[in-house]
Amino acid sequence: MEMLREEVEKVKAQLRDLPLKIVTGHGDFKPANLMASHDGSTVVFVDFELSGPNYRGFDIFKLYRRGQLPTKKSNNDNQNTKEEEDELCLPTNNEKLELRKFVSSYLSALKINSNKNSECASSSSSSLSSSSSSSSSPSSSSLSPREENKLLAEVLLFEPLTWLEASIFFLFALTEDEEHQQKWSDLAIHRWENYMKSKNKINFYASELMKIE
């Protein structure tokens, strides 16, 4: 536990002076907590138990994180090697592409909402101003590579934090559910090991973020 506390304090110090956005986050933003209508026209979020103020990068990365469960080789019952486990936790090329698309859509939606808010504010004082704003609604094409790269660095920085948070969560579950202690213990250890393997990414992407900033 002392090692865990030390890591938490280190992370807090690392994040303290970075230009990171805090939003009203979902807290457990993952595919299992998304529901879509049959025709795909409507998507809703579920399971808001962990929602509240949070870093937006944390929420977005958790949606694309892999390696949730320790897996085994398909050809025998032996555990994967360390190298194979590492590979299982890395995003595929398609997932990296999808993450960039998501970031682009996210930023576009922010611009559109900001534009709409500006229109509402200006319409009370000048209909001409509102009309002018309406004709220039932003799209993904109006985003600069700098904006996308900045948010991508912000998102990727949070990979280790998604593992650390999960490790703490399962340690808490271990104390509350004695009947399934082994299950929670295995999950907490797995998340901790992934945190330790990935924690250097905090400094790497923090440096990338500050270069872009």
PDB file of C-alpha atoms in Angstrom:
ATOM      1  CA  MET A   1       0.000   0.000   0.000  1.00  0.00           C
ATOM      2  CA  GLU A   2       2.874   2.363   0.720  1.00  0.00           C
ATOM      3  CA  MET A   3       4.171   1.881  -2.819  1.00  0.00           C
ATOM      4  CA  LEU A   4       0.708   2.664  -4.142  1.00  0.00           C
ATOM      5  CA  ARG A   5       0.508   5.883  -2.117  1.00  0.00           C
ATOM      6  CA  GLU A   6       3.930   6.930  -3.382  1.00  0.00           C
ATOM      7  CA  GLU A   7       2.882   6.405  -6.997  1.00  0.00           C
ATOM      8  CA  VAL A   8      -0.321   8.382  -6.489  1.00  0.00           C
ATOM      9  CA  GLU A   9       1.658  11.308  -5.059  1.00  0.00           C
ATOM     10  CA  LYS A  10       4.138  11.153  -7.949  1.00  0.00           C
ATOM     11  CA  VAL A  11       1.336  11.230 -10.488  1.00  0.00           C
ATOM     12  CA  LYS A  12      -0.366  14.154  -8.770  1.00  0.00           C
ATOM     13  CA  ALA A  13       2.894  16.096  -8.937  1.00  0.00           C
ATOM     14  CA  GLN A  14       3.369  15.205 -12.618  1.00  0.00           C
ATOM     15  CA  LEU A  15      -0.105  16.384 -13.606  1.00  0.00           C
ATOM     16  CA  ARG A  16      -0.240  19.499 -11.433  1.00  0.00           C
ATOM     17  CA  ASP A  17       1.288  22.006 -13.857  1.00  0.00           C
ATOM     18  CA  LEU A  18       0.108  20.509 -17.145  1.00  0.00           C
ATOM     19  CA  PRO A  19      -2.539  22.230 -19.326  1.00  0.00           C
ATOM     20  CA  LEU A  20      -5.131  19.470 -18.888  1.00  0.00           C
ATOM     21  CA  LYS A  21      -8.874  19.957 -19.300  1.00  0.00           C
ATOM     22  CA  ILE A  22     -11.172  18.897 -16.459  1.00  0.00           C
ATOM     23  CA  VAL A  23     -14.735  18.115 -17.498  1.00  0.00           C
ATOM     24  CA  THR A  24     -17.799  16.380 -16.125  1.00  0.00           C
ATOM     25  CA  GLY A  25     -16.556  12.923 -16.975  1.00  0.00           C
ATOM     26  CA  HIS A  26     -18.273   9.557 -17.171  1.00  0.00           C
ATOM     27  CA  GLY A  27     -15.567   7.865 -15.097  1.00  0.00           C
ATOM     28  CA  ASP A  28     -15.982   4.429 -16.696  1.00  0.00           C
ATOM     29  CA  PHE A  29     -16.233   5.339 -20.364  1.00  0.00           C
ATOM     30  CA  LYS A  30     -15.946   2.009 -22.186  1.00  0.00           C
ATOM     31  CA  PRO A  31     -17.843   0.148 -24.937  1.00  0.00           C
ATOM     32  CA  ALA A  32     -19.787  -1.894 -22.363  1.00  0.00           C
ATOM     33  CA  ASN A  33     -21.317   1.349 -21.061  1.00  0.00           C
ATOM     34  CA  LEU A  34     -22.567   2.528 -24.455  1.00  0.00           C
ATOM     35  CA  MET A  35     -25.937   1.469 -25.876  1.00  0.00           C
ATOM     36  CA  ALA A  36     -27.166   2.057 -29.425  1.00  0.00           C
ATOM     37  CA  SER A  37     -30.556   1.752 -31.078  1.00  0.00           C
ATOM     38  CA  HIS A  38     -31.019  -1.033 -33.643  1.00  0.00           C
ATOM     39  CA  ASP A  39     -30.556   1.351 -36.556  1.00  0.00           C
ATOM     40  CA  GLY A  40     -27.572   3.038 -34.925  1.00  0.00           C
ATOM     41  CA  SER A  41     -29.211   6.461 -35.014  1.00  0.00           C
ATOM     42  CA  THR A  42     -29.161   6.912 -31.236  1.00  0.00           C
ATOM     43  CA  VAL A  43     -26.345   6.267 -28.781  1.00  0.00           C
ATOM     44  CA  VAL A  44     -26.676   6.685 -25.015  1.00  0.00           C
ATOM     45  CA  PHE A  45     -24.323   6.292 -22.055  1.00  0.00           C
ATOM     46  CA  VAL A  46     -25.171   4.112 -19.051  1.00  0.00           C
ATOM     47  CA  ASP A  47     -23.627   3.422 -15.621  1.00  0.00           C
ATOM     48  CA  PHE A  48     -22.831   6.837 -14.147  1.00  0.00           C
ATOM     49  CA  GLU A  49     -21.703   5.609 -10.718  1.00  0.00           C
ATOM     50  CA  LEU A  50     -18.198   7.016 -11.198  1.00  0.00           C
ATOM     51  CA  SER A  51     -19.193  10.220 -13.004  1.00  0.00           C
ATOM     52  CA  GLY A  52     -18.014  13.625 -11.833  1.00  0.00           C
ATOM     53  CA  PRO A  53     -15.161  16.110 -12.377  1.00  0.00           C
ATOM     54  CA  ASN A  54     -12.360  14.309 -14.198  1.00  0.00           C
ATOM     55  CA  TYR A  55      -9.688  14.792 -16.826  1.00  0.00           C
ATOM     56  CA  ARG A  56     -11.156  14.462 -20.301  1.00  0.00           C
ATOM     57  CA  GLY A  57      -8.070  12.557 -21.459  1.00  0.00           C
ATOM     58  CA  PHE A  58      -8.777   9.860 -18.881  1.00  0.00           C
ATOM     59  CA  ASP A  59     -12.304   9.266 -20.154  1.00  0.00           C
ATOM     60  CA  ILE A  60     -11.319   9.211 -23.816  1.00  0.00           C
ATOM     61  CA  PHE A  61      -8.366   6.859 -23.385  1.00  0.00           C
ATOM     62  CA  LYS A  62     -10.406   4.407 -21.342  1.00  0.00           C
ATOM     63  CA  LEU A  63     -12.765   3.993 -24.298  1.00  0.00           C
ATOM     64  CA  TYR A  64      -9.871   2.701 -26.424  1.00  0.00           C
ATOM     65  CA  ARG A  65      -7.823   0.825 -23.824  1.00  0.00           C
ATOM     66  CA  ARG A  66      -7.065  -2.820 -24.477  1.00  0.00           C
ATOM     67  CA  GLY A  67      -5.766  -5.715 -22.379  1.00  0.00           C
ATOM     68  CA  GLN A  68      -8.600  -5.650 -19.847  1.00  0.00           C
ATOM     69  CA  LEU A  69      -8.093  -9.258 -18.826  1.00  0.00           C
ATOM     70  CA  PRO A  70      -5.008 -11.483 -18.605  1.00  0.00           C
ATOM     71  CA  THR A  71      -5.316 -13.786 -21.609  1.00  0.00           C
ATOM     72  CA  LYS A  72      -3.796 -17.143 -22.486  1.00  0.00           C
ATOM     73  CA  LYS A  73      -2.184 -18.502 -25.592  1.00  0.00           C
ATOM     74  CA  SER A  74      -4.635 -20.137 -27.947  1.00  0.00           C
ATOM     75  CA  ASN A  75      -2.437 -23.192 -28.544  1.00  0.00           C
ATOM     76  CA  ASN A  76      -1.923 -24.268 -24.936  1.00  0.00           C
ATOM     77  CA  ASP A  77      -2.804 -23.440 -21.347  1.00  0.00           C
ATOM     78  CA  ASN A  78       0.378 -21.515 -20.560  1.00  0.00           C
ATOM     79  CA  GLN A  79       0.262 -17.822 -19.793  1.00  0.00           C
ATOM     80  CA  ASN A  80       1.484 -15.425 -22.454  1.00  0.00           C
ATOM     81  CA  THR A  81       5.060 -14.237 -22.248  1.00  0.00           C
ATOM     82  CA  LYS A  82       5.699 -10.679 -21.061  1.00  0.00           C
ATOM     83  CA  GLU A  83       6.232  -9.569 -24.668  1.00  0.00           C
ATOM     84  CA  GLU A  84       2.923 -11.105 -25.738  1.00  0.00           C
ATOM     85  CA  GLU A  85       1.077  -9.512 -22.825  1.00  0.00           C
ATOM     86  CA  ASP A  86       2.579  -6.141 -23.762  1.00  0.00           C
ATOM     87  CA  GLU A  87       1.405  -6.564 -27.357  1.00  0.00           C
ATOM     88  CA  LEU A  88      -2.120  -7.414 -26.217  1.00  0.00           C
ATOM     89  CA  CYS A  89      -2.335  -4.094 -24.358  1.00  0.00           C
ATOM     90  CA  LEU A  90      -1.223  -1.980 -27.314  1.00  0.00           C
ATOM     91  CA  PRO A  91      -3.828  -0.344 -29.573  1.00  0.00           C
ATOM     92  CA  THR A  92      -3.994  -1.825 -33.056  1.00  0.00           C
ATOM     93  CA  ASN A  93      -3.374   0.424 -36.058  1.00  0.00           C
ATOM     94  CA  ASN A  94      -7.115   0.513 -36.716  1.00  0.00           C
ATOM     95  CA  GLU A  95      -7.775   1.539 -33.132  1.00  0.00           C
ATOM     96  CA  LYS A  96      -5.197   4.317 -33.382  1.00  0.00           C
ATOM     97  CA  LEU A  97      -6.971   5.560 -36.502  1.00  0.00           C
ATOM     98  CA  GLU A  98     -10.340   5.362 -34.765  1.00  0.00           C
ATOM     99  CA  LEU A  99      -8.950   7.238 -31.772  1.00  0.00           C
ATOM    100  CA  ARG A 100      -7.788  10.075 -34.035  1.00  0.00           C
ATOM    101  CA  LYS A 101     -11.219  10.145 -35.699  1.00  0.00           C
ATOM    102  CA  PHE A 102     -12.879  10.283 -32.294  1.00  0.00           C
ATOM    103  CA  VAL A 103     -10.622  13.138 -31.187  1.00  0.00           C
ATOM    104  CA  SER A 104     -11.427  15.030 -34.391  1.00  0.00           C
ATOM    105  CA  SER A 105     -15.183  14.526 -33.902  1.00  0.00           C
ATOM    106  CA  TYR A 106     -14.916  15.529 -30.246  1.00  0.00           C
ATOM    107  CA  LEU A 107     -13.126  18.776 -31.046  1.00  0.00           C
ATOM    108  CA  SER A 108     -15.554  19.543 -33.887  1.00  0.00           C
ATOM    109  CA  ALA A 109     -18.522  19.056 -31.551  1.00  0.00           C
ATOM    110  CA  LEU A 110     -16.924  21.421 -29.027  1.00  0.00           C
ATOM    111  CA  LYS A 111     -16.535  24.086 -31.702  1.00  0.00           C
ATOM    112  CA  ILE A 112     -20.101  23.661 -32.920  1.00  0.00           C
ATOM    113  CA  ASN A 113     -21.493  23.941 -29.393  1.00  0.00           C
ATOM    114  CA  SER A 114     -19.326  26.978 -28.721  1.00  0.00           C
ATOM    115  CA  ASN A 115     -20.576  28.533 -31.949  1.00  0.00           C
ATOM    116  CA  LYS A 116     -24.206  27.870 -31.011  1.00  0.00           C
ATOM    117  CA  ASN A 117     -23.691  29.438 -27.586  1.00  0.00           C
ATOM    118  CA  SER A 118     -22.173  32.497 -29.244  1.00  0.00           C
ATOM    119  CA  GLU A 119     -25.135  32.731 -31.589  1.00  0.00           C
ATOM    120  CA  CYS A 120     -27.606  32.608 -28.686  1.00  0.00           C
ATOM    121  CA  ALA A 121     -25.701  35.331 -26.860  1.00  0.00           C
ATOM    122  CA  SER A 122     -25.383  37.574 -29.894  1.00  0.00           C
ATOM    123  CA  SER A 123     -28.962  37.129 -31.116  1.00  0.00           C
ATOM    124  CA  SER A 124     -30.269  39.117 -28.179  1.00  0.00           C
ATOM    125  CA  SER A 125     -28.206  42.138 -29.237  1.00  0.00           C
ATOM    126  CA  SER A 126     -27.941  41.794 -33.005  1.00  0.00           C
ATOM    127  CA  SER A 127     -29.711  39.533 -35.475  1.00  0.00           C
ATOM    128  CA  LEU A 128     -27.088  40.470 -38.055  1.00  0.00           C
ATOM    129  CA  SER A 129     -24.323  39.141 -35.836  1.00  0.00           C
ATOM    130  CA  SER A 130     -26.255  35.908 -35.299  1.00  0.00           C
ATOM    131  CA  SER A 131     -26.722  35.429 -39.031  1.00  0.00           C
ATOM    132  CA  SER A 132     -23.030  35.926 -39.639  1.00  0.00           C
ATOM    133  CA  SER A 133     -22.085  33.343 -37.006  1.00  0.00           C
ATOM    134  CA  SER A 134     -24.578  30.846 -38.415  1.00  0.00           C
ATOM    135  CA  SER A 135     -22.957  30.903 -41.812  1.00  0.00           C
ATOM    136  CA  SER A 136     -19.599  29.755 -40.442  1.00  0.00           C
ATOM    137  CA  SER A 137     -20.399  26.619 -38.438  1.00  0.00           C
ATOM    138  CA  PRO A 138     -17.159  24.722 -37.903  1.00  0.00           C
ATOM    139  CA  SER A 139     -16.519  21.231 -39.197  1.00  0.00           C
ATOM    140  CA  SER A 140     -13.721  18.739 -38.787  1.00  0.00           C
ATOM    141  CA  SER A 141     -12.026  20.368 -41.800  1.00  0.00           C
ATOM    142  CA  SER A 142     -11.592  23.566 -39.777  1.00  0.00           C
ATOM    143  CA  LEU A 143      -9.518  21.798 -37.149  1.00  0.00           C
ATOM    144  CA  SER A 144      -5.790  22.321 -37.245  1.00  0.00           C
ATOM    145  CA  PRO A 145      -3.356  19.379 -36.905  1.00  0.00           C
ATOM    146  CA  ARG A 146      -2.030  21.166 -33.825  1.00  0.00           C
ATOM    147  CA  GLU A 147      -5.406  20.932 -32.083  1.00  0.00           C
ATOM    148  CA  GLU A 148      -5.751  17.237 -32.851  1.00  0.00           C
ATOM    149  CA  ASN A 149      -2.163  16.410 -31.891  1.00  0.00           C
ATOM    150  CA  LYS A 150      -2.493  18.318 -28.636  1.00  0.00           C
ATOM    151  CA  LEU A 151      -5.591  16.393 -27.551  1.00  0.00           C
ATOM    152  CA  LEU A 152      -4.082  13.090 -28.716  1.00  0.00           C
ATOM    153  CA  ALA A 153      -1.042  13.697 -26.516  1.00  0.00           C
ATOM    154  CA  GLU A 154      -3.373  14.594 -23.651  1.00  0.00           C
ATOM    155  CA  VAL A 155      -5.340  11.373 -24.156  1.00  0.00           C
ATOM    156  CA  LEU A 156      -2.318   9.066 -24.526  1.00  0.00           C
ATOM    157  CA  LEU A 157      -0.760  10.553 -21.410  1.00  0.00           C
ATOM    158  CA  PHE A 158      -3.592   9.043 -19.383  1.00  0.00           C
ATOM    159  CA  GLU A 159      -3.048   5.385 -20.278  1.00  0.00           C
ATOM    160  CA  PRO A 160      -1.076   4.695 -17.059  1.00  0.00           C
ATOM    161  CA  LEU A 161      -3.676   6.537 -14.998  1.00  0.00           C
ATOM    162  CA  THR A 162      -6.483   4.307 -16.280  1.00  0.00           C
ATOM    163  CA  TRP A 163      -4.536   1.298 -15.006  1.00  0.00           C
ATOM    164  CA  LEU A 164      -3.663   2.915 -11.665  1.00  0.00           C
ATOM    165  CA  GLU A 165      -7.259   3.966 -11.023  1.00  0.00           C
ATOM    166  CA  ALA A 166      -8.488   0.445 -11.821  1.00  0.00           C
ATOM    167  CA  SER A 167      -5.926  -1.118  -9.496  1.00  0.00           C
ATOM    168  CA  ILE A 168      -7.110   1.081  -6.627  1.00  0.00           C
ATOM    169  CA  PHE A 169     -10.749   0.301  -7.469  1.00  0.00           C
ATOM    170  CA  PHE A 170     -10.183  -3.460  -7.312  1.00  0.00           C
ATOM    171  CA  LEU A 171      -8.190  -3.182  -4.096  1.00  0.00           C
ATOM    172  CA  PHE A 172     -11.196  -1.432  -2.573  1.00  0.00           C
ATOM    173  CA  ALA A 173     -13.486  -4.153  -3.928  1.00  0.00           C
ATOM    174  CA  LEU A 174     -11.231  -6.737  -2.285  1.00  0.00           C
ATOM    175  CA  THR A 175     -11.889  -5.239   1.148  1.00  0.00           C
ATOM    176  CA  GLU A 176     -15.647  -5.022   0.557  1.00  0.00           C
ATOM    177  CA  ASP A 177     -16.298  -8.439  -1.003  1.00  0.00           C
ATOM    178  CA  GLU A 178     -14.501 -11.157   0.927  1.00  0.00           C
ATOM    179  CA  GLU A 179     -16.282 -13.914  -0.977  1.00  0.00           C
ATOM    180  CA  HIS A 180     -14.461 -13.010  -4.205  1.00  0.00           C
ATOM    181  CA  GLN A 181     -11.123 -11.846  -2.803  1.00  0.00           C
ATOM    182  CA  GLN A 182      -9.013 -13.897  -5.209  1.00  0.00           C
ATOM    183  CA  LYS A 183     -10.831 -12.441  -8.228  1.00  0.00           C
ATOM    184  CA  TRP A 184     -10.361  -8.844  -7.071  1.00  0.00           C
ATOM    185  CA  SER A 185      -6.772  -9.515  -6.052  1.00  0.00           C
ATOM    186  CA  ASP A 186      -5.898 -10.922  -9.492  1.00  0.00           C
ATOM    187  CA  LEU A 187      -7.519  -7.949 -11.227  1.00  0.00           C
ATOM    188  CA  ALA A 188      -5.781  -5.423  -8.957  1.00  0.00           C
ATOM    189  CA  ILE A 189      -2.392  -7.045  -9.594  1.00  0.00           C
ATOM    190  CA  HIS A 190      -2.978  -7.155 -13.348  1.00  0.00           C
ATOM    191  CA  ARG A 191      -3.883  -3.446 -13.442  1.00  0.00           C
ATOM    192  CA  TRP A 192      -0.922  -2.534 -11.215  1.00  0.00           C
ATOM    193  CA  GLU A 193       1.503  -4.407 -13.455  1.00  0.00           C
ATOM    194  CA  ASN A 194       0.158  -2.595 -16.524  1.00  0.00           C
ATOM    195  CA  TYR A 195       0.496   0.721 -14.709  1.00  0.00           C
ATOM    196  CA  MET A 196       4.122  -0.005 -13.862  1.00  0.00           C
ATOM    197  CA  LYS A 197       4.845  -0.997 -17.478  1.00  0.00           C
ATOM    198  CA  SER A 198       3.262   2.142 -18.911  1.00  0.00           C
ATOM    199  CA  LYS A 199       3.933   4.858 -16.315  1.00  0.00           C
ATOM    200  CA  ASN A 200       6.875   6.341 -18.240  1.00  0.00           C
ATOM    201  CA  LYS A 201       4.354   7.463 -20.857  1.00  0.00           C
ATOM    202  CA  ILE A 202       3.206  10.197 -18.455  1.00  0.00           C
ATOM    203  CA  ASN A 203       6.494  12.071 -18.748  1.00  0.00           C
ATOM    204  CA  PHE A 204       6.843  11.299 -22.465  1.00  0.00           C
ATOM    205  CA  TYR A 205       3.428  12.643 -23.455  1.00  0.00           C
ATOM    206  CA  ALA A 206       3.643  15.480 -20.940  1.00  0.00           C
ATOM    207  CA  SER A 207       6.776  16.605 -22.797  1.00  0.00           C
ATOM    208  CA  GLU A 208       4.979  16.231 -26.145  1.00  0.00           C
ATOM    209  CA  LEU A 209       2.012  18.205 -24.835  1.00  0.00           C
ATOM    210  CA  MET A 210       4.182  21.077 -23.621  1.00  0.00           C
ATOM    211  CA  LYS A 211       5.977  21.234 -26.996  1.00  0.00           C
ATOM    212  CA  ILE A 212       2.618  21.634 -28.748  1.00  0.00           C
ATOM    213  CA  GLU A 213       1.313  24.052 -26.120  1.00  0.00           C
TER     214      GLU A 213
END
